[in-house]
PDB file of C-alpha atoms in Angstrom:
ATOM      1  CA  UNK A  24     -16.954  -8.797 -17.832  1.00 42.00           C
ATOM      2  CA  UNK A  25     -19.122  -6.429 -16.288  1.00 45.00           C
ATOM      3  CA  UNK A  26     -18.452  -3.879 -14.097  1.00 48.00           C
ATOM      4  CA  UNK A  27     -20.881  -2.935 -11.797  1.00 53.00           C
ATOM      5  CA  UNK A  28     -21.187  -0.234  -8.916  1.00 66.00           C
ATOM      6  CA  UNK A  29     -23.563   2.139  -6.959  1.00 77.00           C
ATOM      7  CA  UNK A  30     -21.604   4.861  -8.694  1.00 84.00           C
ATOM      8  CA  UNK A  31     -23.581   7.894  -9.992  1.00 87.00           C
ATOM      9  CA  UNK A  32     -22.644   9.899 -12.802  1.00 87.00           C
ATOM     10  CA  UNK A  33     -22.234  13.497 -12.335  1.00 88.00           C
ATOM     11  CA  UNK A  34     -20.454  16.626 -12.621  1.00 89.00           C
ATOM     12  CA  UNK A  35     -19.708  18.288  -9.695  1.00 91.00           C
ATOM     13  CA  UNK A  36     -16.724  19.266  -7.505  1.00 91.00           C
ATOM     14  CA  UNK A  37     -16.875  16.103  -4.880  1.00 91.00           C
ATOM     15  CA  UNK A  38     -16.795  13.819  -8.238  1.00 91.00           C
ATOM     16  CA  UNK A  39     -14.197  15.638  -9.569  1.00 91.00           C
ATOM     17  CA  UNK A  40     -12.283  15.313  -5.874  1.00 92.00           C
ATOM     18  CA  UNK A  41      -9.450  12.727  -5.487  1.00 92.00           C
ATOM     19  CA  UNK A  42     -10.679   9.405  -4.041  1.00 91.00           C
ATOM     20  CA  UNK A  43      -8.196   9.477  -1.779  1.00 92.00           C
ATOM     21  CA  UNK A  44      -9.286  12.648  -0.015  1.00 93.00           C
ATOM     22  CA  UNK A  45     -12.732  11.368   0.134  1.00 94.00           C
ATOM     23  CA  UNK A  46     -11.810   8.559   1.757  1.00 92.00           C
ATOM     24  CA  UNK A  47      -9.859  10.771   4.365  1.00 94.00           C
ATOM     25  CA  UNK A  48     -13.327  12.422   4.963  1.00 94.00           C
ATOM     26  CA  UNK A  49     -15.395   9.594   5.444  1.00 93.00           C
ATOM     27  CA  UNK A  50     -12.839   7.927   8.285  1.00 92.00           C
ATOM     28  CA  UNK A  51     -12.079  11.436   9.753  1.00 93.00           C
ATOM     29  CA  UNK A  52     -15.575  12.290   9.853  1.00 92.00           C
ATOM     30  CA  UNK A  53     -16.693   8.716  11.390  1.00 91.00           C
ATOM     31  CA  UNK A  54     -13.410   8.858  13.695  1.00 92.00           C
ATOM     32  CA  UNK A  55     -13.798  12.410  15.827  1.00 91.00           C
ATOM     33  CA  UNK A  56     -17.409  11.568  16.199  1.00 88.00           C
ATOM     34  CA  UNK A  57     -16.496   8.219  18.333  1.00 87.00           C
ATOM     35  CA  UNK A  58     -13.483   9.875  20.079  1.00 86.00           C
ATOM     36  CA  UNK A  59     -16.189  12.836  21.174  1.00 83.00           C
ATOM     37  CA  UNK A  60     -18.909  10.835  21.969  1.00 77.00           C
ATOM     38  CA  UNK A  61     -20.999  14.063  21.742  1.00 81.00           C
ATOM     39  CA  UNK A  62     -24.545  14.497  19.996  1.00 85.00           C
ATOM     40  CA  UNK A  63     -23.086  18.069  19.058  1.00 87.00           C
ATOM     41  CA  UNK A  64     -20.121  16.278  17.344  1.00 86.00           C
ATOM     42  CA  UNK A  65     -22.261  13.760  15.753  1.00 86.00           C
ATOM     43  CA  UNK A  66     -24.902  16.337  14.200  1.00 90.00           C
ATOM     44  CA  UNK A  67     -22.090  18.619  12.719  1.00 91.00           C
ATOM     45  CA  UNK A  68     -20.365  16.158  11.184  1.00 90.00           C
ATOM     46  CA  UNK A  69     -23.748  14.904   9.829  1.00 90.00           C
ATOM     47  CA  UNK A  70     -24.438  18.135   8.859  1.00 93.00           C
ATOM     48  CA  UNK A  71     -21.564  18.718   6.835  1.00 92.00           C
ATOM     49  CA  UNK A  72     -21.855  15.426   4.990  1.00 90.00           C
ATOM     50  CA  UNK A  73     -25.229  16.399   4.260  1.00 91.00           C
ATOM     51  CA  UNK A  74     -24.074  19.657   2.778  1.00 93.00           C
ATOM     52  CA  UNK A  75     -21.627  17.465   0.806  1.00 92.00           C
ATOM     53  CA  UNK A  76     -23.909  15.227  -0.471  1.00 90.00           C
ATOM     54  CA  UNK A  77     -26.406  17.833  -1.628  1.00 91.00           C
ATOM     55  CA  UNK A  78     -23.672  19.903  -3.739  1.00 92.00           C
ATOM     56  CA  UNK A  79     -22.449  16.020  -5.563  1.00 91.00           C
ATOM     57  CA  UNK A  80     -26.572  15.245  -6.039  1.00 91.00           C
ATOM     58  CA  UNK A  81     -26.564  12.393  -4.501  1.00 91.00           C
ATOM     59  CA  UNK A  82     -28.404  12.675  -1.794  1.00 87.00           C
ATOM     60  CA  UNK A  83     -31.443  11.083  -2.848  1.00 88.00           C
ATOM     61  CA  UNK A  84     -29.895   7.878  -3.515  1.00 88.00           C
ATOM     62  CA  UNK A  85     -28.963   7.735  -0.539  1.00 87.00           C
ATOM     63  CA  UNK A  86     -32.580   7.858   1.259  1.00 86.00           C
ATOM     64  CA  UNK A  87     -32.935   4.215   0.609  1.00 83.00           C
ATOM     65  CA  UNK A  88     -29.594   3.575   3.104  1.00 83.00           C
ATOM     66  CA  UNK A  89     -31.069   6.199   5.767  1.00 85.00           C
ATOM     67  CA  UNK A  90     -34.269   4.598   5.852  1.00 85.00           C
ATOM     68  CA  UNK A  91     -33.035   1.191   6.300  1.00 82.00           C
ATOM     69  CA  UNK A  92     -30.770   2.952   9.344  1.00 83.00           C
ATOM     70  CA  UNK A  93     -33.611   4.336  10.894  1.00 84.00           C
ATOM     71  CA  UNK A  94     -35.812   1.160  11.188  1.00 82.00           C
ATOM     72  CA  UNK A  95     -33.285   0.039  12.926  1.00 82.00           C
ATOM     73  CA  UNK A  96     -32.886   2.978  14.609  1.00 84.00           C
ATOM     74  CA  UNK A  97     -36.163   2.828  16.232  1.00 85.00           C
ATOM     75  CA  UNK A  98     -35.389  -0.637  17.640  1.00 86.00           C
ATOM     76  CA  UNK A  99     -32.195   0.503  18.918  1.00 86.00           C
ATOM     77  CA  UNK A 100     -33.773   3.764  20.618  1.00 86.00           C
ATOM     78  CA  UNK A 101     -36.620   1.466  22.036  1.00 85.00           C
ATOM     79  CA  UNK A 102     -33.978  -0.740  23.873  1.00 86.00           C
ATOM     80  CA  UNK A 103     -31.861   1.720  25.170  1.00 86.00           C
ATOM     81  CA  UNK A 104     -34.581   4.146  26.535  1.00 84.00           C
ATOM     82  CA  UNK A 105     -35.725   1.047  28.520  1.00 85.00           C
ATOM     83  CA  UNK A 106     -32.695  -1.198  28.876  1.00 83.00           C
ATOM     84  CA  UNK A 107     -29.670   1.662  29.704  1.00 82.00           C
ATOM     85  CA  UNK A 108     -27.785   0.789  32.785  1.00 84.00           C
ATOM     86  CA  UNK A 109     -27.189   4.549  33.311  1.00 82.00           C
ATOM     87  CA  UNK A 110     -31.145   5.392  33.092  1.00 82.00           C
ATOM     88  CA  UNK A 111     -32.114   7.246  35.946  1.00 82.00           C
ATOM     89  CA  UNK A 112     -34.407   9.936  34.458  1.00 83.00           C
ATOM     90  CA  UNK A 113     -38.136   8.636  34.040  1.00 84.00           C
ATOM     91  CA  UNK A 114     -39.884   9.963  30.883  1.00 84.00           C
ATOM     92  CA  UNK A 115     -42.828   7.979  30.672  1.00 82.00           C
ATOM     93  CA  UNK A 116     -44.427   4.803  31.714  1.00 84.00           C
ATOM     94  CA  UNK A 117     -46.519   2.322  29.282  1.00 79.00           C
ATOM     95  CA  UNK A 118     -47.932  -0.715  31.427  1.00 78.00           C
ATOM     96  CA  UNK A 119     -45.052  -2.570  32.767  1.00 79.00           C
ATOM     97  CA  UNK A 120     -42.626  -0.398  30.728  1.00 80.00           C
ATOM     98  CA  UNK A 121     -40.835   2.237  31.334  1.00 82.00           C
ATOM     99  CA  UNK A 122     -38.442   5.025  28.963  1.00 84.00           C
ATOM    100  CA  UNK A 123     -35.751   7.096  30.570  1.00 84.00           C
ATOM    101  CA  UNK A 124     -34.496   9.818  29.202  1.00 85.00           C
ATOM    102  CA  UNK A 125     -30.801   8.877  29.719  1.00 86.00           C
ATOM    103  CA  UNK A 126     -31.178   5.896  27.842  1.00 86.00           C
ATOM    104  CA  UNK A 127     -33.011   7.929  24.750  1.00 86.00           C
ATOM    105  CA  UNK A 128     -30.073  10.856  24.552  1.00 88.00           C
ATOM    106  CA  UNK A 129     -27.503   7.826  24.662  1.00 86.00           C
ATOM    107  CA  UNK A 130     -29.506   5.840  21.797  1.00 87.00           C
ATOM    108  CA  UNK A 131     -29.824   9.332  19.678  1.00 89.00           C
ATOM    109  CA  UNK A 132     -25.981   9.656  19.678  1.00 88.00           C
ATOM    110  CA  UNK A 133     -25.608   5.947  18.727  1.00 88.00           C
ATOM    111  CA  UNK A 134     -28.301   6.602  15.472  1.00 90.00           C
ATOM    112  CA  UNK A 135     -26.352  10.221  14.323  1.00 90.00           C
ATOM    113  CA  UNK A 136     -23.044   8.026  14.240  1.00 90.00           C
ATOM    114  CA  UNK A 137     -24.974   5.305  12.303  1.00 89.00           C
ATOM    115  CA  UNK A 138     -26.720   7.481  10.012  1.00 90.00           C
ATOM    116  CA  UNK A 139     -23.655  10.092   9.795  1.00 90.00           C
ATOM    117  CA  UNK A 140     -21.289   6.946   8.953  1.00 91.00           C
ATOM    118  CA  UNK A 141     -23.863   5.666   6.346  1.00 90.00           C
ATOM    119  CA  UNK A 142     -23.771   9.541   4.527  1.00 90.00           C
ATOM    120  CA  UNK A 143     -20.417   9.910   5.035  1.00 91.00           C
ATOM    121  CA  UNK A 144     -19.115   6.426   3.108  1.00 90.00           C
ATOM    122  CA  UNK A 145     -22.379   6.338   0.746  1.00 90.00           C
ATOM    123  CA  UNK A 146     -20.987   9.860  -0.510  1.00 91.00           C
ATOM    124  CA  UNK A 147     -17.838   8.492  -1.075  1.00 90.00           C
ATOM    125  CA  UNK A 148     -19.429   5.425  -3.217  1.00 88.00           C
ATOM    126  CA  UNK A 149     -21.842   6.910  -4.866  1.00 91.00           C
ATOM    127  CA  UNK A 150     -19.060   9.394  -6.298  1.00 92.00           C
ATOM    128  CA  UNK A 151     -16.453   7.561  -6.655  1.00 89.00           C
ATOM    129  CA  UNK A 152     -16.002   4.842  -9.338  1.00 87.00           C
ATOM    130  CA  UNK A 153     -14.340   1.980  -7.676  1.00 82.00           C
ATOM    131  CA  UNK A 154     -12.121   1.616 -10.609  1.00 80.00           C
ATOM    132  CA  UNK A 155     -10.652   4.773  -9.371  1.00 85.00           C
ATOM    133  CA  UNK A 156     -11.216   4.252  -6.014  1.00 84.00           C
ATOM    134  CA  UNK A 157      -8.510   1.474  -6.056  1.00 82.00           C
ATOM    135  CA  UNK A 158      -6.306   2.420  -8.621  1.00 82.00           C
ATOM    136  CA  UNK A 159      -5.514   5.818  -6.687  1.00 84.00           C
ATOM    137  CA  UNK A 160      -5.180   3.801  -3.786  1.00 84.00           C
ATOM    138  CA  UNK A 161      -2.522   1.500  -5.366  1.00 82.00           C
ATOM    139  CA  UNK A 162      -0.671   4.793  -6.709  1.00 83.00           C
ATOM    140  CA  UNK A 163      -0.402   5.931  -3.255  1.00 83.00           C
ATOM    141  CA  UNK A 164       1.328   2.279  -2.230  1.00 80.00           C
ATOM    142  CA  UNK A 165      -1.376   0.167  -1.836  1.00 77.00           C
ATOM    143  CA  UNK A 166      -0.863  -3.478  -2.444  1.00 74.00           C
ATOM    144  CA  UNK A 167      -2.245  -4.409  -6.505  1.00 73.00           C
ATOM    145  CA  UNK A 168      -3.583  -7.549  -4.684  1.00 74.00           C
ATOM    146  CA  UNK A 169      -5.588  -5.893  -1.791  1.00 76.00           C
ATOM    147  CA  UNK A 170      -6.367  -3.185  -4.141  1.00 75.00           C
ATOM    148  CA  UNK A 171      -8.272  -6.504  -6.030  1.00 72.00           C
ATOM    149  CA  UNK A 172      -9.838  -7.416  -2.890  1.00 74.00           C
ATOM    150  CA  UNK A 173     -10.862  -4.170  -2.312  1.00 73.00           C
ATOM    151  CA  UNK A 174     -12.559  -4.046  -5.966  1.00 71.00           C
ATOM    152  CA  UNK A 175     -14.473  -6.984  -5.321  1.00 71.00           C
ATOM    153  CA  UNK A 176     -15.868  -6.241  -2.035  1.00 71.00           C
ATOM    154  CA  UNK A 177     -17.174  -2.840  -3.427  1.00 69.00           C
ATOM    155  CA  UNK A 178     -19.048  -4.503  -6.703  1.00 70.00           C
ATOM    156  CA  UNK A 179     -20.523  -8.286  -4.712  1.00 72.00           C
ATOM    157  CA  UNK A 180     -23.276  -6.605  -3.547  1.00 70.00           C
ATOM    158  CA  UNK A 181     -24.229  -4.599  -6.411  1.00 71.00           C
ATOM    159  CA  UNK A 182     -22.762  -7.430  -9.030  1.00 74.00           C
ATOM    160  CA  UNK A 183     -24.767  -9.719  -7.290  1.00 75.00           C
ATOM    161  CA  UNK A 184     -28.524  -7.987  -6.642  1.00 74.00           C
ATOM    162  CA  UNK A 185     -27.777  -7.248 -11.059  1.00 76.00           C
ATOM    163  CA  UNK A 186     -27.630 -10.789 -11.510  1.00 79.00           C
ATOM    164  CA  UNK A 187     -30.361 -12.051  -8.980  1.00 80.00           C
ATOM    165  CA  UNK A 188     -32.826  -9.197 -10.721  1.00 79.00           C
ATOM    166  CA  UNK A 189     -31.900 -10.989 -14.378  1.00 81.00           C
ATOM    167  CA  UNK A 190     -32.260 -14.445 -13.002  1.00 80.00           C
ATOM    168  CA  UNK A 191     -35.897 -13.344 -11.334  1.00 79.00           C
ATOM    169  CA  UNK A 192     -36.984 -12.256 -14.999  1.00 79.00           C
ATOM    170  CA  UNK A 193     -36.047 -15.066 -16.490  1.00 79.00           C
ATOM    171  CA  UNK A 194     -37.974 -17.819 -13.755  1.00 75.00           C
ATOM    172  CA  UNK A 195     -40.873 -14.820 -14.160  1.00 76.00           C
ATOM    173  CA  UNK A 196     -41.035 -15.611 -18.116  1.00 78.00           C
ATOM    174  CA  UNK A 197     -40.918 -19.216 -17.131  1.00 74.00           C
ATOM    175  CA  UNK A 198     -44.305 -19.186 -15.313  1.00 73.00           C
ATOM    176  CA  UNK A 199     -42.763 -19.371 -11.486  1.00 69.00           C
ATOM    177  CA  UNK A 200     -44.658 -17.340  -9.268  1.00 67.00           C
ATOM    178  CA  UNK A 201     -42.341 -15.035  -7.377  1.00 65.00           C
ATOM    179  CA  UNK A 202     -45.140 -13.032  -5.686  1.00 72.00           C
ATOM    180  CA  UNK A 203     -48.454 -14.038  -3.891  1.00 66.00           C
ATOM    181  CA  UNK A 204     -48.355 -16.280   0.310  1.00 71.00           C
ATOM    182  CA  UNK A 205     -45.510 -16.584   2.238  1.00 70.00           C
ATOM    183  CA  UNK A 206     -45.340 -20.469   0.842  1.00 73.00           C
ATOM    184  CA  UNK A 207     -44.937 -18.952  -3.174  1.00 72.00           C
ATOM    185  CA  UNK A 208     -41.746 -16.549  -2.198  1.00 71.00           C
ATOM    186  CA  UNK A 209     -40.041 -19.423  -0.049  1.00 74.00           C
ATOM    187  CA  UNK A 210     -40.321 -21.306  -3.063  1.00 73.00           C
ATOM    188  CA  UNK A 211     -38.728 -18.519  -5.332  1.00 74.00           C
ATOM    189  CA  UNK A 212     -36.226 -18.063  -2.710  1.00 73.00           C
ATOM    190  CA  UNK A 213     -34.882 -21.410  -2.928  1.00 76.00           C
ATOM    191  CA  UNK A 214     -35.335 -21.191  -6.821  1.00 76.00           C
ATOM    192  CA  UNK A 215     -33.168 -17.975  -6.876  1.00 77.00           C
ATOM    193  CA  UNK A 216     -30.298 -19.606  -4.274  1.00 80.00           C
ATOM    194  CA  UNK A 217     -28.980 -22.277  -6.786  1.00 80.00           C
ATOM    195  CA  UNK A 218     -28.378 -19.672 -10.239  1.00 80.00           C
ATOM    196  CA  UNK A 219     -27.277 -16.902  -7.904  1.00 80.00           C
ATOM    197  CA  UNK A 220     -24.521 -19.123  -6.379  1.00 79.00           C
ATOM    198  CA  UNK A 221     -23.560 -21.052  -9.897  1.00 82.00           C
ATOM    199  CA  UNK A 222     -23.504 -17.606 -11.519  1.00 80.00           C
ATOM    200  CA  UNK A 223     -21.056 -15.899  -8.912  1.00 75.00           C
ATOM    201  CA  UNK A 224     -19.054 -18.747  -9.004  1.00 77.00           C
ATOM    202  CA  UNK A 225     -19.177 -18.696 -13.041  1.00 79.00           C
ATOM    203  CA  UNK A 226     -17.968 -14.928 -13.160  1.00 76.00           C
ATOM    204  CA  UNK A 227     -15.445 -15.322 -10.460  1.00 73.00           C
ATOM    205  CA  UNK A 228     -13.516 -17.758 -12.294  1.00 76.00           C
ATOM    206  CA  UNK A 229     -13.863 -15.843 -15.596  1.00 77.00           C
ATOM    207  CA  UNK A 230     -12.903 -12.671 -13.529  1.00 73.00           C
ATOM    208  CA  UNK A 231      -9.676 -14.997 -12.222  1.00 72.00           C
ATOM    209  CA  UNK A 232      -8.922 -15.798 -15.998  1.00 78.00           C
ATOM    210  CA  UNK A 233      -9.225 -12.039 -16.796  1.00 74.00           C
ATOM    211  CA  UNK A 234      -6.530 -10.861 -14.752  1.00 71.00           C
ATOM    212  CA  UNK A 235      -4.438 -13.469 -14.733  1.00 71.00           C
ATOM    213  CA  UNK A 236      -4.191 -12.692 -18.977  1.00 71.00           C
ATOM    214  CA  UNK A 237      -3.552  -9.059 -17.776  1.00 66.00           C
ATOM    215  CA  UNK A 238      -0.154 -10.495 -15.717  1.00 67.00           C
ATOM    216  CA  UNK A 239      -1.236  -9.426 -12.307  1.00 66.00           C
ATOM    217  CA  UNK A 240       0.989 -10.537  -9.263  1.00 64.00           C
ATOM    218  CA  UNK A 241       4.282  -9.903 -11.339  1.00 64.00           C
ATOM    219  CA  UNK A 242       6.868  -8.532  -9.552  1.00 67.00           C
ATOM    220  CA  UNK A 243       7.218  -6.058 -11.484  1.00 68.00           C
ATOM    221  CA  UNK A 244       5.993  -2.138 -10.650  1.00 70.00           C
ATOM    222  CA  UNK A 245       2.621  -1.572 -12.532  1.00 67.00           C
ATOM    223  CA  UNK A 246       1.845   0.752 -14.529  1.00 69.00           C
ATOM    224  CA  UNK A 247      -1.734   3.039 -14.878  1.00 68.00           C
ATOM    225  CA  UNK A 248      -4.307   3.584 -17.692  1.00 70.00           C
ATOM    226  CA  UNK A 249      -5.454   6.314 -16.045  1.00 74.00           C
ATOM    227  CA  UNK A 250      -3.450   8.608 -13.314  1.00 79.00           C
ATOM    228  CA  UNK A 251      -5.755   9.971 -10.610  1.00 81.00           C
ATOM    229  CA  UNK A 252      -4.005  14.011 -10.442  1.00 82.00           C
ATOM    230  CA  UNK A 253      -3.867  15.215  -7.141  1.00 87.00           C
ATOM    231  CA  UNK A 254      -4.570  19.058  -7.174  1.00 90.00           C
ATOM    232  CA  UNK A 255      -3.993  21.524  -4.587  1.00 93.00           C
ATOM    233  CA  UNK A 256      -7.980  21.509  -3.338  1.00 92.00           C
ATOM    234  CA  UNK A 257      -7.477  17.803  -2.295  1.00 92.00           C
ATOM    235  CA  UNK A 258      -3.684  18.236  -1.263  1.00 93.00           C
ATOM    236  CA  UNK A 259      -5.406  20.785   1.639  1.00 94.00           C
ATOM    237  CA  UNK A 260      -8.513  18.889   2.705  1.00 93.00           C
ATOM    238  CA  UNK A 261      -6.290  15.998   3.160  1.00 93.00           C
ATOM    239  CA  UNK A 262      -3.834  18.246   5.209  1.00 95.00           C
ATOM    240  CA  UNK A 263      -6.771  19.653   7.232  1.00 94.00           C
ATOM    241  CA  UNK A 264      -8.179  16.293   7.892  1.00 92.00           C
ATOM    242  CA  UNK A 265      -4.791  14.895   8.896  1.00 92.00           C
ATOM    243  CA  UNK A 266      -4.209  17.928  11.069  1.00 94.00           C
ATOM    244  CA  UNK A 267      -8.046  17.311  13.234  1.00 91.00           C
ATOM    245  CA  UNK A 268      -7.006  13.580  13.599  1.00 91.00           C
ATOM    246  CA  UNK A 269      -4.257  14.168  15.245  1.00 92.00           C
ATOM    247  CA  UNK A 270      -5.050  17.156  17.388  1.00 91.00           C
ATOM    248  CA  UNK A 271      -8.466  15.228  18.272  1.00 89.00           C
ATOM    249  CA  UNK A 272      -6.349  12.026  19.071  1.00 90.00           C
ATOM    250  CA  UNK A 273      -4.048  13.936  21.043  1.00 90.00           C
ATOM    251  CA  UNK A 274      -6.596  15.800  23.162  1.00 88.00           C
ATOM    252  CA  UNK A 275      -8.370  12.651  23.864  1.00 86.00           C
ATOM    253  CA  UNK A 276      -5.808  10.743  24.842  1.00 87.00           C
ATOM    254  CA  UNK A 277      -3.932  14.176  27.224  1.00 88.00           C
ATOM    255  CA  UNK A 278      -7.761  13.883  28.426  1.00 82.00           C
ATOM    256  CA  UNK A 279      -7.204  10.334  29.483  1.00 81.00           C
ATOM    257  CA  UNK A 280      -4.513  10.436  30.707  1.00 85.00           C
ATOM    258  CA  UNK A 281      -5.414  13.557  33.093  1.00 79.00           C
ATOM    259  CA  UNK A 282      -8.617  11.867  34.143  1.00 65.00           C
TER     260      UNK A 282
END
């Protein structure tokens, strides 16, 4: 069975960081910067995942995920600058159509969350295998079985764009025309659907057999190939992210509450 992921290999202190304390990043980071909707927030959280993503080397694999954010981006900031309710502020006027500048500021904060969230998590996949990903989880107390659901969820889309690139090669050496009018790609479309589906289907039920040989949902405690250590650099990240959760909770809620 193959195992499939958007993992990159590397050497470098994040991949060498617990997946665990990643993880605590990515939500922390993606948490504070919707509890202070702030564009400040927002950029310096960006920033630092930035800085993160440089030092793994992994940042240019990640410029296919921004760019995809910011075409939709653009829509977003197009709707907003017109469509705000709180738009007061007239920037300028094109015919019939007008942009505020209320609605723009509120639409940039929206795209640094998107694109800060997309960063933040795509670090933690693209250094982090997902083998490891869930079997630290599942040391820490997570259950084996949503640890497996977990698993699967990180390698469908991968797993599956593999498979759909193998089965495109083989209609290709057939003689199907995959490129050329709109007509031609419909028809590959619908020529790709049918394999895709049979195939996932196919290696879910061999992936079923798989574990099922390897005894998983006995009772019993399981036990690790490999055990994920936990050193003092990730035991401290994780305390300082902890520690900002809960103070930024707190304050926003005493904030609230005061209001």
């Amino acid at each position: 069975m193959r195992t499939i992921s958007l993992y990159v290999e590397k050497n470098t202190p994040v991949h060498r960081l617990e997946p665990v304390t990643k993880l605590w990043y990515a939500f922390t980071s993606v948490i504070l910067t919707f509890l202070f909707p702030s564009m400040w927030m927002g950029l310096l959280f960006l920033l630092i995942s930035l800085i993160i993503a440089v030092l793994a080397r992994v940042l240019k694999n990640m410029v296919g995920f921004i760019n995809a954010a910011l075409v939709v981006s653009t829509t977003m900031l197009i709707i907003q600058g017109m469509f705000y309710q709180g738009n007061a502020t007239l920037i300028f006027t094109l015919g019939k159509l007008s942009f505020y500048k209320e609605g723009f500021l509120h639409a940039t904060v929206l795209i640094i969350r998107v694109i800060n969230m997309i960063v933040a998590f795509g670090m933690l996949i693209l250094t982090t295998r997902p083998s490891d990903m869930v079997s630290n989880l599942v040391q820490k107390g997570l259950s084996p079985k949503l640890g497996y659901i977990l698993s699967s969820v990180l390698q469908i889309i991968p797993q599956m764009l593999s498979t759909a690139s193998t089965i495109i090669d083989a209609q290709r050496s057939r003689g199907l025309e995959t490129e050329g009018s709109l007509m031609q790609k419909l028809r590959a479309f619908f020529a790709l659907i049918g394999p895709l589906v049979l195939s996932s289907l196919v290696e879910a039920r061999e992936r079923a057999i798989a574990i099922e040989m390897r005894g998983f949902g006995v009772s019993r405690k399981p036990t690790f190939v490999k055990i994920i250590p936990e050193t003092m650099l990730d035991k401290s990240i994780k305390l300082i992210m902890k520690s900002t959760l809960i103070f930024a909770i707190a304050w926003r809620v005493i904030s609230w509450i005061t209001i």
